[in-house]
Amino acid sequence: MKLLILDFDGTIGDTNQLITSTMQKTLRELQLPVCSTEECSRTIGLPLEQGFKEVLHSSDSSVITRCATVYRNIFSANNRPGIVPVFPHVLESIHLFYDKGVVITLASSRGHASLQAFVNEMHLESYISYILGAEDVKRAKPDPYPVQKILRTFSVDPKDALVVGDTKFDILMGKRAGTKTCGVTYGNGYKDELELAGADMIVDDFGQIPELLNTEKG
């Protein structure tokens, strides 16, 4: 493997509580129907506007735009340093991949500036070679475009890349781009959805990924 393409929310950082509570606060502030935590959680991985379309079952662009604006304001106010923990064994594994010469990148539906801030806070700026955020792509996951853009940037063949994520959107994005895919069960998605999406590997702990790849290689 030459290239690792990682999701952020639910794969590297445990942002579930922060995201779902911010969505619910947004809906309350705008006096819109408040969805359950599970309903909000199921939209994580999609672009923010698309997530609100899903939970509200609405395509009213003015409402969706207001939701996105209010959400970003609330998120910015509540996102204090240290509020988002890193999942177990993620940092150690990233360091291990880096030491082996693997190019490590991020492909997320989160905004680029937000991703960069988390990368800096987690002291990963020396390890992450490329960050692809929501505004950096023409088409968002599960479309293959984000992965295809990263593959082109580093001139890597799809068969030499691995996409890792916690939702079906990540897996479908990778599969459609022709890469290997790995689903993680500890995030926002569900194991059965990862299986149905066609994940090549599914792990309960990020630290299992280097071990599985070594076994595959052997």
CSV table of N, CA and C in Angstrom, one decimal, residues 35-174:
chain,number,residue,atom,x,y,z
A,35,CYS,N,-34.8,16.3,15.5
A,35,CYS,CA,-34.6,14.9,15.2
A,35,CYS,C,-33.8,14.2,16.4
A,36,SER,N,-33.9,12.9,16.4
A,36,SER,CA,-33.3,12.1,17.4
A,36,SER,C,-31.8,12.1,17.2
A,37,THR,N,-31.0,11.8,18.2
A,37,THR,CA,-29.6,11.7,18.1
A,37,THR,C,-29.2,10.7,17.1
A,38,GLU,N,-29.9,9.6,17.0
A,38,GLU,CA,-29.6,8.5,16.0
A,38,GLU,C,-29.8,9.0,14.6
A,39,GLU,N,-30.9,9.8,14.4
A,39,GLU,CA,-31.2,10.3,13.1
A,39,GLU,C,-30.1,11.3,12.6
A,40,CYS,N,-29.7,12.1,13.5
A,40,CYS,CA,-28.6,13.1,13.2
A,40,CYS,C,-27.3,12.3,12.9
A,41,SER,N,-27.0,11.3,13.7
A,41,SER,CA,-25.8,10.5,13.6
A,41,SER,C,-25.7,9.8,12.3
A,42,ARG,N,-26.8,9.4,11.7
A,42,ARG,CA,-26.8,8.7,10.4
A,42,ARG,C,-26.4,9.6,9.3
A,43,THR,N,-26.5,10.9,9.5
A,43,THR,CA,-26.1,11.8,8.4
A,43,THR,C,-24.6,12.2,8.4
A,44,ILE,N,-23.9,11.8,9.5
A,44,ILE,CA,-22.5,12.2,9.6
A,44,ILE,C,-21.7,11.5,8.5
A,45,GLY,N,-20.9,12.3,7.8
A,45,GLY,CA,-20.2,11.8,6.6
A,45,GLY,C,-20.7,12.4,5.3
A,46,LEU,N,-21.9,12.9,5.4
A,46,LEU,CA,-22.5,13.7,4.3
A,46,LEU,C,-22.1,15.2,4.4
A,47,PRO,N,-22.1,15.9,3.3
A,47,PRO,CA,-22.0,17.4,3.4
A,47,PRO,C,-23.0,17.9,4.3
A,48,LEU,N,-22.7,19.0,5.1
A,48,LEU,CA,-23.6,19.5,6.1
A,48,LEU,C,-25.0,19.8,5.5
A,49,GLU,N,-25.1,20.5,4.4
A,49,GLU,CA,-26.4,20.8,3.8
A,49,GLU,C,-27.2,19.6,3.5
A,50,GLN,N,-26.5,18.5,3.0
A,50,GLN,CA,-27.2,17.3,2.7
A,50,GLN,C,-27.7,16.6,3.9
A,51,GLY,N,-26.9,16.7,5.0
A,51,GLY,CA,-27.4,16.1,6.3
A,51,GLY,C,-28.7,16.7,6.8
A,52,PHE,N,-28.8,18.1,6.6
A,52,PHE,CA,-30.0,18.7,7.1
A,52,PHE,C,-31.2,18.4,6.1
A,53,LYS,N,-30.9,18.2,4.9
A,53,LYS,CA,-32.0,17.8,3.9
A,53,LYS,C,-32.5,16.4,4.4
A,54,GLU,N,-31.6,15.5,4.8
A,54,GLU,CA,-32.0,14.2,5.2
A,54,GLU,C,-32.8,14.2,6.4
A,55,VAL,N,-32.4,14.9,7.5
A,55,VAL,CA,-33.1,14.8,8.7
A,55,VAL,C,-34.5,15.6,8.7
A,56,LEU,N,-34.5,16.6,7.8
A,56,LEU,CA,-35.7,17.4,7.7
A,56,LEU,C,-36.7,16.9,6.6
A,57,HIS,N,-36.1,16.0,5.8
A,57,HIS,CA,-36.9,15.5,4.6
A,57,HIS,C,-37.4,16.7,3.8
A,58,SER,N,-36.5,17.7,3.6
A,58,SER,CA,-36.8,18.9,2.9
A,58,SER,C,-35.7,19.3,1.9
A,59,SER,N,-36.2,19.9,0.8
A,59,SER,CA,-35.2,20.4,-0.2
A,59,SER,C,-35.4,21.9,-0.3
A,60,ASP,N,-36.0,22.6,0.7
A,60,ASP,CA,-36.1,24.0,0.7
A,60,ASP,C,-34.8,24.6,0.9
A,61,SER,N,-34.2,25.2,-0.2
A,61,SER,CA,-32.8,25.7,-0.1
A,61,SER,C,-32.6,26.8,0.9
A,62,SER,N,-33.6,27.6,1.1
A,62,SER,CA,-33.5,28.7,2.1
A,62,SER,C,-33.4,28.2,3.5
A,63,VAL,N,-34.2,27.2,3.8
A,63,VAL,CA,-34.2,26.6,5.1
A,63,VAL,C,-32.9,25.9,5.4
A,64,ILE,N,-32.5,25.1,4.4
A,64,ILE,CA,-31.2,24.4,4.5
A,64,ILE,C,-30.0,25.3,4.7
A,65,THR,N,-30.0,26.4,3.9
A,65,THR,CA,-28.9,27.4,4.1
A,65,THR,C,-28.9,28.0,5.4
A,66,ARG,N,-30.1,28.3,6.0
A,66,ARG,CA,-30.1,28.9,7.3
A,66,ARG,C,-29.6,27.9,8.4
A,67,CYS,N,-30.0,26.6,8.2
A,67,CYS,CA,-29.6,25.6,9.1
A,67,CYS,C,-28.1,25.5,9.1
A,68,ALA,N,-27.5,25.5,7.9
A,68,ALA,CA,-26.0,25.3,7.8
A,68,ALA,C,-25.3,26.5,8.4
A,69,THR,N,-25.8,27.7,8.2
A,69,THR,CA,-25.2,28.9,8.8
A,69,THR,C,-25.3,28.9,10.3
A,70,VAL,N,-26.4,28.6,10.9
A,70,VAL,CA,-26.6,28.5,12.3
A,70,VAL,C,-25.7,27.4,12.9
A,71,TYR,N,-25.7,26.3,12.3
A,71,TYR,CA,-24.9,25.1,12.7
A,71,TYR,C,-23.5,25.5,12.9
A,72,ARG,N,-22.9,26.2,11.8
A,72,ARG,CA,-21.5,26.5,11.8
A,72,ARG,C,-21.2,27.5,13.0
A,73,ASN,N,-22.1,28.4,13.2
A,73,ASN,CA,-21.9,29.4,14.3
A,73,ASN,C,-21.9,28.7,15.7
A,74,ILE,N,-22.8,27.8,15.9
A,74,ILE,CA,-22.9,27.0,17.1
A,74,ILE,C,-21.7,26.1,17.3
A,75,PHE,N,-21.3,25.4,16.2
A,75,PHE,CA,-20.2,24.5,16.3
A,75,PHE,C,-18.9,25.2,16.6
A,76,SER,N,-18.7,26.4,16.0
A,76,SER,CA,-17.5,27.2,16.2
A,76,SER,C,-17.4,27.6,17.7
A,77,ALA,N,-18.6,28.0,18.3
A,77,ALA,CA,-18.6,28.5,19.6
A,77,ALA,C,-18.4,27.3,20.6
A,78,ASN,N,-18.8,26.1,20.3
A,78,ASN,CA,-18.7,25.0,21.2
A,78,ASN,C,-17.5,24.1,21.0
A,79,ASN,N,-16.8,24.3,19.9
A,79,ASN,CA,-15.6,23.5,19.6
A,79,ASN,C,-14.4,24.0,20.3
A,80,ARG,N,-14.3,23.7,21.6
A,80,ARG,CA,-13.1,24.1,22.4
A,80,ARG,C,-12.0,23.1,22.3
A,81,PRO,N,-10.8,23.5,22.4
A,81,PRO,CA,-9.6,22.6,22.3
A,81,PRO,C,-9.8,21.4,23.3
A,82,GLY,N,-9.6,20.2,22.8
A,82,GLY,CA,-9.7,19.0,23.6
A,82,GLY,C,-11.1,18.4,23.7
A,83,ILE,N,-12.1,19.0,23.1
A,83,ILE,CA,-13.4,18.5,23.2
A,83,ILE,C,-13.7,17.3,22.4
A,84,VAL,N,-12.8,17.1,21.3
A,84,VAL,CA,-12.9,16.0,20.4
A,84,VAL,C,-11.8,15.0,20.7
A,85,PRO,N,-12.0,13.9,21.3
A,85,PRO,CA,-11.0,12.9,21.6
A,85,PRO,C,-10.6,12.1,20.3
A,86,VAL,N,-9.4,11.6,20.3
A,86,VAL,CA,-8.9,10.7,19.2
A,86,VAL,C,-9.3,9.3,19.6
A,87,PHE,N,-9.8,8.5,18.7
A,87,PHE,CA,-10.1,7.1,19.0
A,87,PHE,C,-8.8,6.3,19.3
A,88,PRO,N,-9.0,5.3,20.1
A,88,PRO,CA,-7.8,4.5,20.5
A,88,PRO,C,-7.0,4.0,19.3
A,89,HIS,N,-5.7,4.0,19.5
A,89,HIS,CA,-4.7,3.4,18.5
A,89,HIS,C,-4.6,4.1,17.2
A,90,VAL,N,-5.4,5.2,17.0
A,90,VAL,CA,-5.3,5.9,15.7
A,90,VAL,C,-4.0,6.6,15.5
A,91,LEU,N,-3.5,7.4,16.5
A,91,LEU,CA,-2.3,8.1,16.3
A,91,LEU,C,-1.1,7.2,16.2
A,92,GLU,N,-1.0,6.1,17.0
A,92,GLU,CA,0.1,5.2,16.9
A,92,GLU,C,0.1,4.6,15.5
A,93,SER,N,-1.0,4.2,15.0
A,93,SER,CA,-1.1,3.5,13.7
A,93,SER,C,-0.7,4.5,12.6
A,94,ILE,N,-1.1,5.7,12.7
A,94,ILE,CA,-0.8,6.7,11.7
A,94,ILE,C,0.8,6.9,11.7
A,95,HIS,N,1.3,7.0,12.8
A,95,HIS,CA,2.8,7.1,12.9
A,95,HIS,C,3.5,5.9,12.3
A,96,LEU,N,2.9,4.7,12.5
A,96,LEU,CA,3.5,3.5,12.0
A,96,LEU,C,3.4,3.5,10.4
A,97,PHE,N,2.3,3.9,9.9
A,97,PHE,CA,2.2,4.0,8.4
A,97,PHE,C,3.1,5.0,7.9
A,98,TYR,N,3.3,6.1,8.5
A,98,TYR,CA,4.2,7.2,8.1
A,98,TYR,C,5.6,6.7,8.0
A,99,ASP,N,6.0,6.0,9.1
A,99,ASP,CA,7.4,5.4,9.2
A,99,ASP,C,7.7,4.4,8.1
A,100,LYS,N,6.6,3.8,7.6
A,100,LYS,CA,6.8,2.8,6.5
A,100,LYS,C,6.7,3.4,5.1
A,101,GLY,N,6.6,4.8,5.1
A,101,GLY,CA,6.6,5.5,3.8
A,101,GLY,C,5.3,5.6,3.1
A,102,VAL,N,4.2,5.3,3.8
A,102,VAL,CA,2.8,5.4,3.3
A,102,VAL,C,2.4,6.9,3.3
A,103,VAL,N,1.9,7.4,2.2
A,103,VAL,CA,1.4,8.7,2.1
A,103,VAL,C,0.0,8.8,2.8
A,104,ILE,N,-0.2,9.6,3.7
A,104,ILE,CA,-1.4,9.6,4.5
A,104,ILE,C,-2.2,10.9,4.2
A,105,THR,N,-3.5,10.8,3.8
A,105,THR,CA,-4.3,11.9,3.4
A,105,THR,C,-5.7,11.8,4.1
A,106,LEU,N,-6.4,12.9,4.1
A,106,LEU,CA,-7.8,13.0,4.6
A,106,LEU,C,-8.8,13.3,3.5
A,107,ALA,N,-9.9,12.7,3.5
A,107,ALA,CA,-11.0,13.0,2.6
A,107,ALA,C,-12.3,13.1,3.5
A,108,SER,N,-12.8,14.3,3.7
A,108,SER,CA,-13.9,14.5,4.6
A,108,SER,C,-14.9,15.4,4.1
A,109,SER,N,-16.1,15.3,4.6
A,109,SER,CA,-17.2,16.3,4.2
A,109,SER,C,-17.1,17.5,5.1
A,110,ARG,N,-16.2,17.5,6.1
A,110,ARG,CA,-16.0,18.6,7.0
A,110,ARG,C,-15.3,19.7,6.2
A,111,GLY,N,-15.5,21.0,6.6
A,111,GLY,CA,-14.8,22.1,6.0
A,111,GLY,C,-13.3,22.0,6.1
A,112,HIS,N,-12.5,22.5,5.2
A,112,HIS,CA,-11.1,22.4,5.2
A,112,HIS,C,-10.4,23.0,6.4
A,113,ALA,N,-10.9,24.2,6.7
A,113,ALA,CA,-10.3,24.9,7.9
A,113,ALA,C,-10.5,24.2,9.2
A,114,SER,N,-11.7,23.6,9.3
A,114,SER,CA,-12.0,22.8,10.5
A,114,SER,C,-11.1,21.6,10.6
A,115,LEU,N,-10.9,20.9,9.5
A,115,LEU,CA,-10.0,19.7,9.4
A,115,LEU,C,-8.6,20.1,9.8
A,116,GLN,N,-8.1,21.2,9.2
A,116,GLN,CA,-6.8,21.6,9.5
A,116,GLN,C,-6.6,21.9,11.0
A,117,ALA,N,-7.6,22.5,11.6
A,117,ALA,CA,-7.5,22.9,13.0
A,117,ALA,C,-7.4,21.6,13.8
A,118,PHE,N,-8.2,20.6,13.5
A,118,PHE,CA,-8.1,19.3,14.2
A,118,PHE,C,-6.8,18.6,14.0
A,119,VAL,N,-6.3,18.6,12.8
A,119,VAL,CA,-5.0,18.0,12.5
A,119,VAL,C,-3.9,18.7,13.3
A,120,ASN,N,-3.9,20.0,13.4
A,120,ASN,CA,-3.0,20.7,14.2
A,120,ASN,C,-3.1,20.4,15.7
A,121,GLU,N,-4.3,20.4,16.2
A,121,GLU,CA,-4.6,20.2,17.6
A,121,GLU,C,-4.1,18.8,18.0
A,122,MET,N,-4.2,17.8,17.1
A,122,MET,CA,-3.8,16.4,17.3
A,122,MET,C,-2.4,16.2,17.0
A,123,HIS,N,-1.6,17.2,16.6
A,123,HIS,CA,-0.2,17.1,16.3
A,123,HIS,C,0.0,16.2,15.1
A,124,LEU,N,-0.8,16.2,14.1
A,124,LEU,CA,-0.7,15.3,13.0
A,124,LEU,C,-0.2,16.0,11.7
A,125,GLU,N,0.1,17.3,11.8
A,125,GLU,CA,0.4,18.1,10.6
A,125,GLU,C,1.7,17.6,9.9
A,126,SER,N,2.6,16.9,10.7
A,126,SER,CA,3.8,16.3,10.0
A,126,SER,C,3.5,15.0,9.3
A,127,TYR,N,2.4,14.4,9.6
A,127,TYR,CA,2.1,13.1,9.1
A,127,TYR,C,1.0,13.1,8.0
A,128,ILE,N,0.2,14.1,8.0
A,128,ILE,CA,-0.9,14.1,7.0
A,128,ILE,C,-0.4,15.0,5.8
A,129,SER,N,-0.3,14.4,4.6
A,129,SER,CA,0.3,15.0,3.5
A,129,SER,C,-0.7,15.9,2.7
A,130,TYR,N,-2.0,15.6,2.9
A,130,TYR,CA,-3.0,16.2,2.0
A,130,TYR,C,-4.3,16.2,2.7
A,131,ILE,N,-5.0,17.3,2.7
A,131,ILE,CA,-6.3,17.4,3.3
A,131,ILE,C,-7.3,17.9,2.3
A,132,LEU,N,-8.4,17.1,2.1
A,132,LEU,CA,-9.4,17.4,1.2
A,132,LEU,C,-10.7,17.6,2.0
A,133,GLY,N,-11.2,18.8,2.0
A,133,GLY,CA,-12.4,19.1,2.7
A,133,GLY,C,-13.6,19.3,1.8
A,134,ALA,N,-14.7,19.7,2.4
A,134,ALA,CA,-16.0,19.9,1.7
A,134,ALA,C,-15.9,20.8,0.5
A,135,GLU,N,-15.2,21.9,0.7
A,135,GLU,CA,-15.1,22.9,-0.4
A,135,GLU,C,-14.0,22.6,-1.4
A,136,ASP,N,-13.3,21.5,-1.2
A,136,ASP,CA,-12.2,21.2,-2.1
A,136,ASP,C,-12.6,20.3,-3.2
A,137,VAL,N,-13.9,19.8,-3.2
A,137,VAL,CA,-14.3,18.8,-4.2
A,137,VAL,C,-15.5,19.3,-5.0
A,138,LYS,N,-15.6,18.8,-6.2
A,138,LYS,CA,-16.8,19.2,-7.1
A,138,LYS,C,-18.0,18.3,-6.7
A,139,ARG,N,-17.7,17.1,-6.3
A,139,ARG,CA,-18.8,16.1,-5.9
A,139,ARG,C,-18.3,15.4,-4.6
A,140,ALA,N,-19.2,15.3,-3.6
A,140,ALA,CA,-18.9,14.8,-2.3
A,140,ALA,C,-19.2,13.3,-2.3
A,141,LYS,N,-18.5,12.6,-1.2
A,141,LYS,CA,-18.8,11.2,-1.0
A,141,LYS,C,-20.3,11.0,-0.8
A,142,PRO,N,-20.9,9.9,-1.3
A,142,PRO,CA,-20.2,8.7,-1.8
A,142,PRO,C,-19.7,8.7,-3.2
A,143,ASP,N,-19.8,9.8,-3.9
A,143,ASP,CA,-19.2,9.9,-5.2
A,143,ASP,C,-17.7,9.6,-5.1
A,144,PRO,N,-17.1,9.0,-6.1
A,144,PRO,CA,-15.7,8.7,-6.0
A,144,PRO,C,-14.7,9.9,-6.3
A,145,TYR,N,-15.3,11.0,-6.6
A,145,TYR,CA,-14.5,12.2,-7.0
A,145,TYR,C,-13.4,12.5,-5.9
A,146,PRO,N,-13.7,12.6,-4.6
A,146,PRO,CA,-12.6,12.9,-3.7
A,146,PRO,C,-11.4,12.0,-3.7
A,147,VAL,N,-11.7,10.7,-3.8
A,147,VAL,CA,-10.6,9.7,-3.9
A,147,VAL,C,-9.9,9.8,-5.2
A,148,GLN,N,-10.6,10.0,-6.3
A,148,GLN,CA,-10.0,10.1,-7.6
A,148,GLN,C,-9.0,11.4,-7.6
A,149,LYS,N,-9.5,12.4,-7.0
A,149,LYS,CA,-8.6,13.6,-6.9
A,149,LYS,C,-7.3,13.4,-6.2
A,150,ILE,N,-7.4,12.7,-5.1
A,150,ILE,CA,-6.2,12.4,-4.3
A,150,ILE,C,-5.3,11.4,-5.1
A,151,LEU,N,-5.9,10.4,-5.7
A,151,LEU,CA,-5.1,9.5,-6.5
A,151,LEU,C,-4.3,10.2,-7.6
A,152,ARG,N,-5.0,11.2,-8.3
A,152,ARG,CA,-4.3,11.9,-9.3
A,152,ARG,C,-3.2,12.8,-8.8
A,153,THR,N,-3.5,13.4,-7.6
A,153,THR,CA,-2.5,14.3,-7.0
A,153,THR,C,-1.2,13.6,-6.7
A,154,PHE,N,-1.3,12.3,-6.3
A,154,PHE,CA,-0.1,11.6,-5.9
A,154,PHE,C,0.3,10.6,-6.9
A,155,SER,N,-0.4,10.5,-8.1
A,155,SER,CA,-0.1,9.6,-9.2
A,155,SER,C,0.0,8.2,-8.7
A,156,VAL,N,-1.0,7.8,-7.9
A,156,VAL,CA,-1.1,6.4,-7.3
A,156,VAL,C,-2.2,5.6,-8.0
A,157,ASP,N,-1.9,4.4,-8.3
A,157,ASP,CA,-2.9,3.5,-8.9
A,157,ASP,C,-3.9,3.1,-7.8
A,158,PRO,N,-5.2,3.0,-8.1
A,158,PRO,CA,-6.2,2.7,-7.1
A,158,PRO,C,-5.9,1.4,-6.3
A,159,LYS,N,-5.3,0.4,-7.0
A,159,LYS,CA,-5.0,-0.8,-6.3
A,159,LYS,C,-4.0,-0.7,-5.2
A,160,ASP,N,-3.3,0.5,-5.2
A,160,ASP,CA,-2.2,0.7,-4.2
A,160,ASP,C,-2.7,1.6,-3.1
A,161,ALA,N,-4.0,1.9,-3.0
A,161,ALA,CA,-4.6,2.8,-2.0
A,161,ALA,C,-5.6,2.1,-1.2
A,162,LEU,N,-5.8,2.6,0.0
A,162,LEU,CA,-6.8,2.1,0.9
A,162,LEU,C,-7.6,3.3,1.5
A,163,VAL,N,-8.9,3.2,1.4
A,163,VAL,CA,-9.8,4.1,2.0
A,163,VAL,C,-10.3,3.6,3.3
A,164,VAL,N,-10.2,4.3,4.4
A,164,VAL,CA,-10.7,3.9,5.7
A,164,VAL,C,-11.8,4.9,6.2
A,165,GLY,N,-12.9,4.3,6.6
A,165,GLY,CA,-14.0,5.2,7.1
A,165,GLY,C,-15.0,4.4,7.9
A,166,ASP,N,-15.9,5.1,8.6
A,166,ASP,CA,-16.8,4.5,9.5
A,166,ASP,C,-18.2,4.4,9.0
A,167,THR,N,-18.5,4.9,7.8
A,167,THR,CA,-19.8,4.9,7.2
A,167,THR,C,-19.8,4.3,5.8
A,168,LYS,N,-21.0,3.9,5.4
A,168,LYS,CA,-21.2,3.4,4.0
A,168,LYS,C,-20.8,4.4,3.0
A,169,PHE,N,-20.9,5.7,3.3
A,169,PHE,CA,-20.5,6.7,2.3
A,169,PHE,C,-19.0,6.6,2.0
A,170,ASP,N,-18.2,6.3,3.0
A,170,ASP,CA,-16.7,6.2,2.8
A,170,ASP,C,-16.4,5.0,2.0
A,171,ILE,N,-17.1,3.9,2.3
A,171,ILE,CA,-16.8,2.6,1.6
A,171,ILE,C,-17.2,2.7,0.1
A,172,LEU,N,-18.4,3.3,-0.1
A,172,LEU,CA,-18.9,3.4,-1.5
A,172,LEU,C,-18.0,4.3,-2.3
A,173,MET,N,-17.5,5.4,-1.7
A,173,MET,CA,-16.6,6.3,-2.3
A,173,MET,C,-15.4,5.6,-2.8
A,174,GLY,N,-14.8,4.8,-1.9
A,174,GLY,CA,-13.6,4.1,-2.2
A,174,GLY,C,-13.8,3.0,-3.3
